[in-house]
Amino acid sequence: MPPTDSCPRTAASVPKVEALMGYLAEVVAKESLVPGGFGWTMLEAHKAGQIPVEGAIGLLAGYVVAAFDTTISAISSGMWLFARHPDPWDLLRADPALVPSAFNEIVRVESPIQVFSRVTTREVDLGEGAVIPSGARVLHSYGAANRDERHFPDPDRFDVRRNLVDHLGFGYGNHACAGQGLARLEVHAVLKALAARVERIELAGEPVRALNNITRGFRSLPVRVS
């Protein structure tokens, strides 16, 4: 559905998204990428006929976005969680090998991408009389799935020792986040650096949530470290 006057914030954002995708399309067309880099891998796959040009542009967008809003949101959410739960921070400081597990738990508890949508290519029977027709737009919630008590014991508890590998914060299957490897490198580096230097993380003011239809994060998060 195109934006209307009833959703001016969404309408104001559309040109920015179009500009981003246009820039990435130009990058792919001109092959303006560093050989051997993440983006170059996507370009090589396109040139080899493994993915269409639209796929190359979309995957490249995954890398660009992973370096900005979602990763920033994951880091700030981690700071917020550790400020509210000092015991897990003590565990991480005592054993930095927990960093990968801690990052997965941050993404599970405070999924940076909360919701996304897809369009069904065929009719899907979910059971118990719930049928999604072909061509329907479906909104799925990563945030809700990652708090599913049928799969995650005590799902509201922040536990850096869960060592889970099956949260849905990065999507799944063909729709898995192309930039998640980059996001992991970035956040792991930040957490390891903080664990080596910071004894305590505390809130220094009232956090303010960012207003965003998809991403969960903070507009401001005052913290004090010691």
PDB file of C-alpha atoms in Angstrom:
ATOM      1  CA  MET A   1       0.000   0.000   0.000  1.00  0.00           C
ATOM      2  CA  PRO A   2       1.529   3.367  -0.964  1.00  0.00           C
ATOM      3  CA  PRO A   3       1.960   5.911   1.823  1.00  0.00           C
ATOM      4  CA  THR A   4      -0.839   8.441   2.220  1.00  0.00           C
ATOM      5  CA  ASP A   5      -1.362  11.717   4.012  1.00  0.00           C
ATOM      6  CA  SER A   6      -2.438   9.678   7.053  1.00  0.00           C
ATOM      7  CA  CYS A   7       1.121   8.396   7.574  1.00  0.00           C
ATOM      8  CA  PRO A   8       3.409  11.373   6.886  1.00  0.00           C
ATOM      9  CA  ARG A   9       6.392   9.852   8.718  1.00  0.00           C
ATOM     10  CA  THR A  10       6.339   6.833   6.419  1.00  0.00           C
ATOM     11  CA  ALA A  11       5.821   9.013   3.353  1.00  0.00           C
ATOM     12  CA  ALA A  12       8.790  11.196   4.315  1.00  0.00           C
ATOM     13  CA  SER A  13      11.003   8.105   4.623  1.00  0.00           C
ATOM     14  CA  VAL A  14      10.195   6.594   1.223  1.00  0.00           C
ATOM     15  CA  PRO A  15      12.452   8.948  -0.813  1.00  0.00           C
ATOM     16  CA  LYS A  16      15.348   8.121   1.512  1.00  0.00           C
ATOM     17  CA  VAL A  17      14.872   4.382   0.970  1.00  0.00           C
ATOM     18  CA  GLU A  18      14.549   4.911  -2.779  1.00  0.00           C
ATOM     19  CA  ALA A  19      17.762   6.957  -2.774  1.00  0.00           C
ATOM     20  CA  LEU A  20      19.617   4.221  -0.888  1.00  0.00           C
ATOM     21  CA  MET A  21      18.449   1.470  -3.227  1.00  0.00           C
ATOM     22  CA  GLY A  22      19.218   3.652  -6.255  1.00  0.00           C
ATOM     23  CA  TYR A  23      22.743   4.224  -4.985  1.00  0.00           C
ATOM     24  CA  LEU A  24      23.275   0.496  -4.415  1.00  0.00           C
ATOM     25  CA  ALA A  25      21.940  -0.291  -7.897  1.00  0.00           C
ATOM     26  CA  GLU A  26      24.475   2.169  -9.305  1.00  0.00           C
ATOM     27  CA  VAL A  27      27.268   0.565  -7.272  1.00  0.00           C
ATOM     28  CA  VAL A  28      26.402  -2.864  -8.671  1.00  0.00           C
ATOM     29  CA  ALA A  29      26.071  -1.538 -12.237  1.00  0.00           C
ATOM     30  CA  LYS A  30      29.453   0.221 -12.103  1.00  0.00           C
ATOM     31  CA  GLU A  31      31.064  -2.595 -10.081  1.00  0.00           C
ATOM     32  CA  SER A  32      32.280   0.040  -7.622  1.00  0.00           C
ATOM     33  CA  LEU A  33      33.246  -2.461  -4.950  1.00  0.00           C
ATOM     34  CA  VAL A  34      36.523  -3.468  -3.335  1.00  0.00           C
ATOM     35  CA  PRO A  35      37.686  -6.813  -4.790  1.00  0.00           C
ATOM     36  CA  GLY A  36      37.548  -9.561  -2.190  1.00  0.00           C
ATOM     37  CA  GLY A  37      35.136  -7.708   0.092  1.00  0.00           C
ATOM     38  CA  PHE A  38      31.656  -8.722   1.254  1.00  0.00           C
ATOM     39  CA  GLY A  39      29.920  -6.781  -1.500  1.00  0.00           C
ATOM     40  CA  TRP A  40      32.297  -8.076  -4.166  1.00  0.00           C
ATOM     41  CA  THR A  41      31.235 -11.620  -3.296  1.00  0.00           C
ATOM     42  CA  MET A  42      27.625 -10.693  -4.107  1.00  0.00           C
ATOM     43  CA  LEU A  43      28.710  -9.078  -7.365  1.00  0.00           C
ATOM     44  CA  GLU A  44      30.695 -12.152  -8.397  1.00  0.00           C
ATOM     45  CA  ALA A  45      27.692 -14.374  -7.672  1.00  0.00           C
ATOM     46  CA  HIS A  46      25.529 -12.142  -9.880  1.00  0.00           C
ATOM     47  CA  LYS A  47      28.075 -12.122 -12.718  1.00  0.00           C
ATOM     48  CA  ALA A  48      28.239 -15.920 -12.502  1.00  0.00           C
ATOM     49  CA  GLY A  49      24.458 -16.130 -12.938  1.00  0.00           C
ATOM     50  CA  GLN A  50      23.893 -17.482  -9.436  1.00  0.00           C
ATOM     51  CA  ILE A  51      21.646 -14.613  -8.327  1.00  0.00           C
ATOM     52  CA  PRO A  52      19.712 -11.954 -10.294  1.00  0.00           C
ATOM     53  CA  VAL A  53      20.742  -8.317 -10.198  1.00  0.00           C
ATOM     54  CA  GLU A  54      17.850  -7.564  -7.848  1.00  0.00           C
ATOM     55  CA  GLY A  55      19.214 -10.202  -5.490  1.00  0.00           C
ATOM     56  CA  ALA A  56      22.694  -8.689  -5.581  1.00  0.00           C
ATOM     57  CA  ILE A  57      21.314  -5.239  -4.766  1.00  0.00           C
ATOM     58  CA  GLY A  58      19.137  -6.611  -1.965  1.00  0.00           C
ATOM     59  CA  LEU A  59      21.975  -8.591  -0.398  1.00  0.00           C
ATOM     60  CA  LEU A  60      24.269  -5.586  -0.642  1.00  0.00           C
ATOM     61  CA  ALA A  61      21.607  -3.581   1.189  1.00  0.00           C
ATOM     62  CA  GLY A  62      21.767  -6.236   3.902  1.00  0.00           C
ATOM     63  CA  TYR A  63      25.445  -5.480   4.427  1.00  0.00           C
ATOM     64  CA  VAL A  64      24.899  -1.717   4.416  1.00  0.00           C
ATOM     65  CA  VAL A  65      22.023  -1.861   6.899  1.00  0.00           C
ATOM     66  CA  ALA A  66      23.876  -4.315   9.153  1.00  0.00           C
ATOM     67  CA  ALA A  67      26.614  -1.748   9.666  1.00  0.00           C
ATOM     68  CA  PHE A  68      24.189   0.942  10.817  1.00  0.00           C
ATOM     69  CA  ASP A  69      20.740   0.878  12.436  1.00  0.00           C
ATOM     70  CA  THR A  70      20.453  -2.779  13.430  1.00  0.00           C
ATOM     71  CA  THR A  71      23.985  -3.109  14.797  1.00  0.00           C
ATOM     72  CA  ILE A  72      23.702   0.206  16.637  1.00  0.00           C
ATOM     73  CA  SER A  73      20.399  -0.988  18.101  1.00  0.00           C
ATOM     74  CA  ALA A  74      21.933  -4.310  19.173  1.00  0.00           C
ATOM     75  CA  ILE A  75      24.835  -2.582  20.924  1.00  0.00           C
ATOM     76  CA  SER A  76      22.589  -0.089  22.715  1.00  0.00           C
ATOM     77  CA  SER A  77      20.178  -2.852  23.714  1.00  0.00           C
ATOM     78  CA  GLY A  78      23.104  -4.816  25.103  1.00  0.00           C
ATOM     79  CA  MET A  79      24.243  -1.822  27.174  1.00  0.00           C
ATOM     80  CA  TRP A  80      20.678  -1.388  28.454  1.00  0.00           C
ATOM     81  CA  LEU A  81      20.365  -5.070  29.371  1.00  0.00           C
ATOM     82  CA  PHE A  82      23.728  -5.216  31.134  1.00  0.00           C
ATOM     83  CA  ALA A  83      22.919  -2.022  33.052  1.00  0.00           C
ATOM     84  CA  ARG A  84      19.709  -3.633  34.297  1.00  0.00           C
ATOM     85  CA  HIS A  85      21.280  -7.054  34.891  1.00  0.00           C
ATOM     86  CA  PRO A  86      24.763  -6.707  36.442  1.00  0.00           C
ATOM     87  CA  ASP A  87      25.171 -10.439  37.153  1.00  0.00           C
ATOM     88  CA  PRO A  88      25.360 -11.417  33.454  1.00  0.00           C
ATOM     89  CA  TRP A  89      27.908  -8.621  32.952  1.00  0.00           C
ATOM     90  CA  ASP A  90      30.043 -10.094  35.747  1.00  0.00           C
ATOM     91  CA  LEU A  91      29.865 -13.482  34.028  1.00  0.00           C
ATOM     92  CA  LEU A  92      30.957 -11.965  30.722  1.00  0.00           C
ATOM     93  CA  ARG A  93      33.855 -10.102  32.309  1.00  0.00           C
ATOM     94  CA  ALA A  94      35.013 -13.273  34.036  1.00  0.00           C
ATOM     95  CA  ASP A  95      34.760 -15.300  30.835  1.00  0.00           C
ATOM     96  CA  PRO A  96      35.031 -13.293  27.571  1.00  0.00           C
ATOM     97  CA  ALA A  97      34.462 -16.539  25.670  1.00  0.00           C
ATOM     98  CA  LEU A  98      30.776 -15.918  26.466  1.00  0.00           C
ATOM     99  CA  VAL A  99      30.705 -12.922  24.091  1.00  0.00           C
ATOM    100  CA  PRO A 100      29.200 -14.839  21.099  1.00  0.00           C
ATOM    101  CA  SER A 101      26.561 -16.395  23.353  1.00  0.00           C
ATOM    102  CA  ALA A 102      25.844 -13.026  24.968  1.00  0.00           C
ATOM    103  CA  PHE A 103      25.349 -11.396  21.582  1.00  0.00           C
ATOM    104  CA  ASN A 104      22.887 -14.104  20.534  1.00  0.00           C
ATOM    105  CA  GLU A 105      20.977 -13.568  23.768  1.00  0.00           C
ATOM    106  CA  ILE A 106      20.878  -9.796  23.239  1.00  0.00           C
ATOM    107  CA  VAL A 107      19.455 -10.328  19.747  1.00  0.00           C
ATOM    108  CA  ARG A 108      16.932 -12.838  21.083  1.00  0.00           C
ATOM    109  CA  VAL A 109      15.691 -10.707  23.987  1.00  0.00           C
ATOM    110  CA  GLU A 110      15.744  -7.335  22.185  1.00  0.00           C
ATOM    111  CA  SER A 111      15.488  -8.345  18.524  1.00  0.00           C
ATOM    112  CA  PRO A 112      16.758  -5.320  16.535  1.00  0.00           C
ATOM    113  CA  ILE A 113      14.394  -6.190  13.688  1.00  0.00           C
ATOM    114  CA  GLN A 114      11.031  -6.794  15.344  1.00  0.00           C
ATOM    115  CA  VAL A 115       8.810  -7.449  12.354  1.00  0.00           C
ATOM    116  CA  PHE A 116       8.993  -7.935   8.632  1.00  0.00           C
ATOM    117  CA  SER A 117       6.558  -8.905   5.918  1.00  0.00           C
ATOM    118  CA  ARG A 118       6.422 -11.294   2.993  1.00  0.00           C
ATOM    119  CA  VAL A 119       3.897 -12.180   0.305  1.00  0.00           C
ATOM    120  CA  THR A 120       2.814 -15.806   0.041  1.00  0.00           C
ATOM    121  CA  THR A 121       3.424 -17.544  -3.291  1.00  0.00           C
ATOM    122  CA  ARG A 122       0.941 -20.315  -2.512  1.00  0.00           C
ATOM    123  CA  GLU A 123      -1.812 -21.161  -0.063  1.00  0.00           C
ATOM    124  CA  VAL A 124      -0.446 -22.166   3.331  1.00  0.00           C
ATOM    125  CA  ASP A 125      -2.389 -24.247   5.860  1.00  0.00           C
ATOM    126  CA  LEU A 126      -1.179 -23.495   9.400  1.00  0.00           C
ATOM    127  CA  GLY A 127      -3.515 -26.031  10.941  1.00  0.00           C
ATOM    128  CA  GLU A 128      -6.506 -25.622  13.258  1.00  0.00           C
ATOM    129  CA  GLY A 129      -8.469 -23.925  10.491  1.00  0.00           C
ATOM    130  CA  ALA A 130      -5.921 -21.169   9.840  1.00  0.00           C
ATOM    131  CA  VAL A 131      -5.261 -20.858   6.087  1.00  0.00           C
ATOM    132  CA  ILE A 132      -3.229 -18.072   4.485  1.00  0.00           C
ATOM    133  CA  PRO A 133      -4.291 -17.569   0.857  1.00  0.00           C
ATOM    134  CA  SER A 134      -1.846 -17.205  -2.000  1.00  0.00           C
ATOM    135  CA  GLY A 135      -0.802 -13.612  -2.646  1.00  0.00           C
ATOM    136  CA  ALA A 136      -1.469 -12.496   0.916  1.00  0.00           C
ATOM    137  CA  ARG A 137       0.908 -10.148   2.718  1.00  0.00           C
ATOM    138  CA  VAL A 138       1.975 -11.665   6.002  1.00  0.00           C
ATOM    139  CA  LEU A 139       3.521  -9.815   8.924  1.00  0.00           C
ATOM    140  CA  HIS A 140       5.773 -12.031  11.013  1.00  0.00           C
ATOM    141  CA  SER A 141       7.229 -11.030  14.364  1.00  0.00           C
ATOM    142  CA  TYR A 142      10.816 -11.992  15.135  1.00  0.00           C
ATOM    143  CA  GLY A 143      10.421 -10.403  18.559  1.00  0.00           C
ATOM    144  CA  ALA A 144       7.463 -12.623  19.476  1.00  0.00           C
ATOM    145  CA  ALA A 145       9.096 -15.773  18.095  1.00  0.00           C
ATOM    146  CA  ASN A 146      12.234 -15.126  20.129  1.00  0.00           C
ATOM    147  CA  ARG A 147      10.129 -14.956  23.309  1.00  0.00           C
ATOM    148  CA  ASP A 148       8.189 -18.166  22.551  1.00  0.00           C
ATOM    149  CA  GLU A 149       7.995 -20.058  25.847  1.00  0.00           C
ATOM    150  CA  ARG A 150       7.386 -23.306  23.959  1.00  0.00           C
ATOM    151  CA  HIS A 151      10.945 -23.140  22.652  1.00  0.00           C
ATOM    152  CA  PHE A 152      12.914 -20.915  25.034  1.00  0.00           C
ATOM    153  CA  PRO A 153      12.678 -21.807  28.740  1.00  0.00           C
ATOM    154  CA  ASP A 154      11.950 -18.751  30.887  1.00  0.00           C
ATOM    155  CA  PRO A 155      12.055 -16.572  27.747  1.00  0.00           C
ATOM    156  CA  ASP A 156      11.979 -13.200  29.521  1.00  0.00           C
ATOM    157  CA  ARG A 157      15.171 -13.981  31.467  1.00  0.00           C
ATOM    158  CA  PHE A 158      18.397 -12.486  30.086  1.00  0.00           C
ATOM    159  CA  ASP A 159      20.908 -15.339  30.272  1.00  0.00           C
ATOM    160  CA  VAL A 160      24.268 -14.967  28.508  1.00  0.00           C
ATOM    161  CA  ARG A 161      24.935 -18.684  29.005  1.00  0.00           C
ATOM    162  CA  ARG A 162      22.056 -19.959  26.893  1.00  0.00           C
ATOM    163  CA  ASN A 163      24.439 -20.524  23.968  1.00  0.00           C
ATOM    164  CA  LEU A 164      21.466 -20.663  21.614  1.00  0.00           C
ATOM    165  CA  VAL A 165      21.961 -20.871  17.876  1.00  0.00           C
ATOM    166  CA  ASP A 166      18.358 -20.975  16.700  1.00  0.00           C
ATOM    167  CA  HIS A 167      16.914 -17.565  17.531  1.00  0.00           C
ATOM    168  CA  LEU A 168      15.237 -15.806  14.609  1.00  0.00           C
ATOM    169  CA  GLY A 169      16.750 -12.346  15.113  1.00  0.00           C
ATOM    170  CA  PHE A 170      18.643 -12.708  11.837  1.00  0.00           C
ATOM    171  CA  GLY A 171      15.813 -14.316   9.878  1.00  0.00           C
ATOM    172  CA  TYR A 172      15.937 -17.849   8.553  1.00  0.00           C
ATOM    173  CA  GLY A 173      16.705 -19.851   5.406  1.00  0.00           C
ATOM    174  CA  ASN A 174      16.711 -17.906   2.143  1.00  0.00           C
ATOM    175  CA  HIS A 175      15.691 -14.801   4.076  1.00  0.00           C
ATOM    176  CA  ALA A 176      18.522 -14.949   6.603  1.00  0.00           C
ATOM    177  CA  CYS A 177      20.326 -11.635   7.076  1.00  0.00           C
ATOM    178  CA  ALA A 178      23.205 -11.376   4.609  1.00  0.00           C
ATOM    179  CA  GLY A 179      25.008  -8.915   6.873  1.00  0.00           C
ATOM    180  CA  GLN A 180      24.861 -10.916  10.103  1.00  0.00           C
ATOM    181  CA  GLY A 181      28.510 -11.958   9.829  1.00  0.00           C
ATOM    182  CA  LEU A 182      29.571  -8.311   9.730  1.00  0.00           C
ATOM    183  CA  ALA A 183      27.211  -7.462  12.601  1.00  0.00           C
ATOM    184  CA  ARG A 184      28.709 -10.242  14.720  1.00  0.00           C
ATOM    185  CA  LEU A 185      32.262  -9.043  14.054  1.00  0.00           C
ATOM    186  CA  GLU A 186      31.351  -5.506  15.059  1.00  0.00           C
ATOM    187  CA  VAL A 187      29.396  -6.309  18.218  1.00  0.00           C
ATOM    188  CA  HIS A 188      31.822  -9.013  19.371  1.00  0.00           C
ATOM    189  CA  ALA A 189      34.656  -6.481  19.107  1.00  0.00           C
ATOM    190  CA  VAL A 190      32.735  -3.890  21.150  1.00  0.00           C
ATOM    191  CA  LEU A 191      31.703  -6.355  23.863  1.00  0.00           C
ATOM    192  CA  LYS A 192      35.222  -7.785  24.202  1.00  0.00           C
ATOM    193  CA  ALA A 193      36.710  -4.290  24.492  1.00  0.00           C
ATOM    194  CA  LEU A 194      34.155  -3.265  27.126  1.00  0.00           C
ATOM    195  CA  ALA A 195      34.557  -6.503  29.106  1.00  0.00           C
ATOM    196  CA  ALA A 196      38.302  -5.900  29.325  1.00  0.00           C
ATOM    197  CA  ARG A 197      37.920  -2.323  30.583  1.00  0.00           C
ATOM    198  CA  VAL A 198      34.552  -1.791  32.264  1.00  0.00           C
ATOM    199  CA  GLU A 199      33.595  -3.122  35.668  1.00  0.00           C
ATOM    200  CA  ARG A 200      30.059  -1.789  35.830  1.00  0.00           C
ATOM    201  CA  ILE A 201      27.490  -0.335  33.425  1.00  0.00           C
ATOM    202  CA  GLU A 202      24.753   1.824  34.941  1.00  0.00           C
ATOM    203  CA  LEU A 203      21.894   3.878  33.585  1.00  0.00           C
ATOM    204  CA  ALA A 204      22.555   7.602  33.971  1.00  0.00           C
ATOM    205  CA  GLY A 205      19.121   8.805  32.929  1.00  0.00           C
ATOM    206  CA  GLU A 206      15.810   7.713  31.469  1.00  0.00           C
ATOM    207  CA  PRO A 207      16.211   5.848  28.148  1.00  0.00           C
ATOM    208  CA  VAL A 208      14.084   7.070  25.244  1.00  0.00           C
ATOM    209  CA  ARG A 209      12.942   4.575  22.638  1.00  0.00           C
ATOM    210  CA  ALA A 210      13.369   5.407  18.961  1.00  0.00           C
ATOM    211  CA  LEU A 211      10.179   5.655  16.933  1.00  0.00           C
ATOM    212  CA  ASN A 212      10.551   3.127  14.115  1.00  0.00           C
ATOM    213  CA  ASN A 213       8.141   0.758  12.403  1.00  0.00           C
ATOM    214  CA  ILE A 214      10.650  -2.094  12.191  1.00  0.00           C
ATOM    215  CA  THR A 215      13.776  -1.544  14.277  1.00  0.00           C
ATOM    216  CA  ARG A 216      13.754  -1.751  18.076  1.00  0.00           C
ATOM    217  CA  GLY A 217      16.300   0.529  19.671  1.00  0.00           C
ATOM    218  CA  PHE A 218      16.887   3.772  21.520  1.00  0.00           C
ATOM    219  CA  ARG A 219      16.881   7.405  20.479  1.00  0.00           C
ATOM    220  CA  SER A 220      18.960   8.114  23.560  1.00  0.00           C
ATOM    221  CA  LEU A 221      20.457   5.861  26.234  1.00  0.00           C
ATOM    222  CA  PRO A 222      22.381   7.705  28.962  1.00  0.00           C
ATOM    223  CA  VAL A 223      24.819   5.310  30.634  1.00  0.00           C
ATOM    224  CA  ARG A 224      27.714   5.584  33.067  1.00  0.00           C
ATOM    225  CA  VAL A 225      30.598   3.106  33.054  1.00  0.00           C
ATOM    226  CA  SER A 226      33.203   2.525  35.731  1.00  0.00           C
TER     227      SER A 226
END
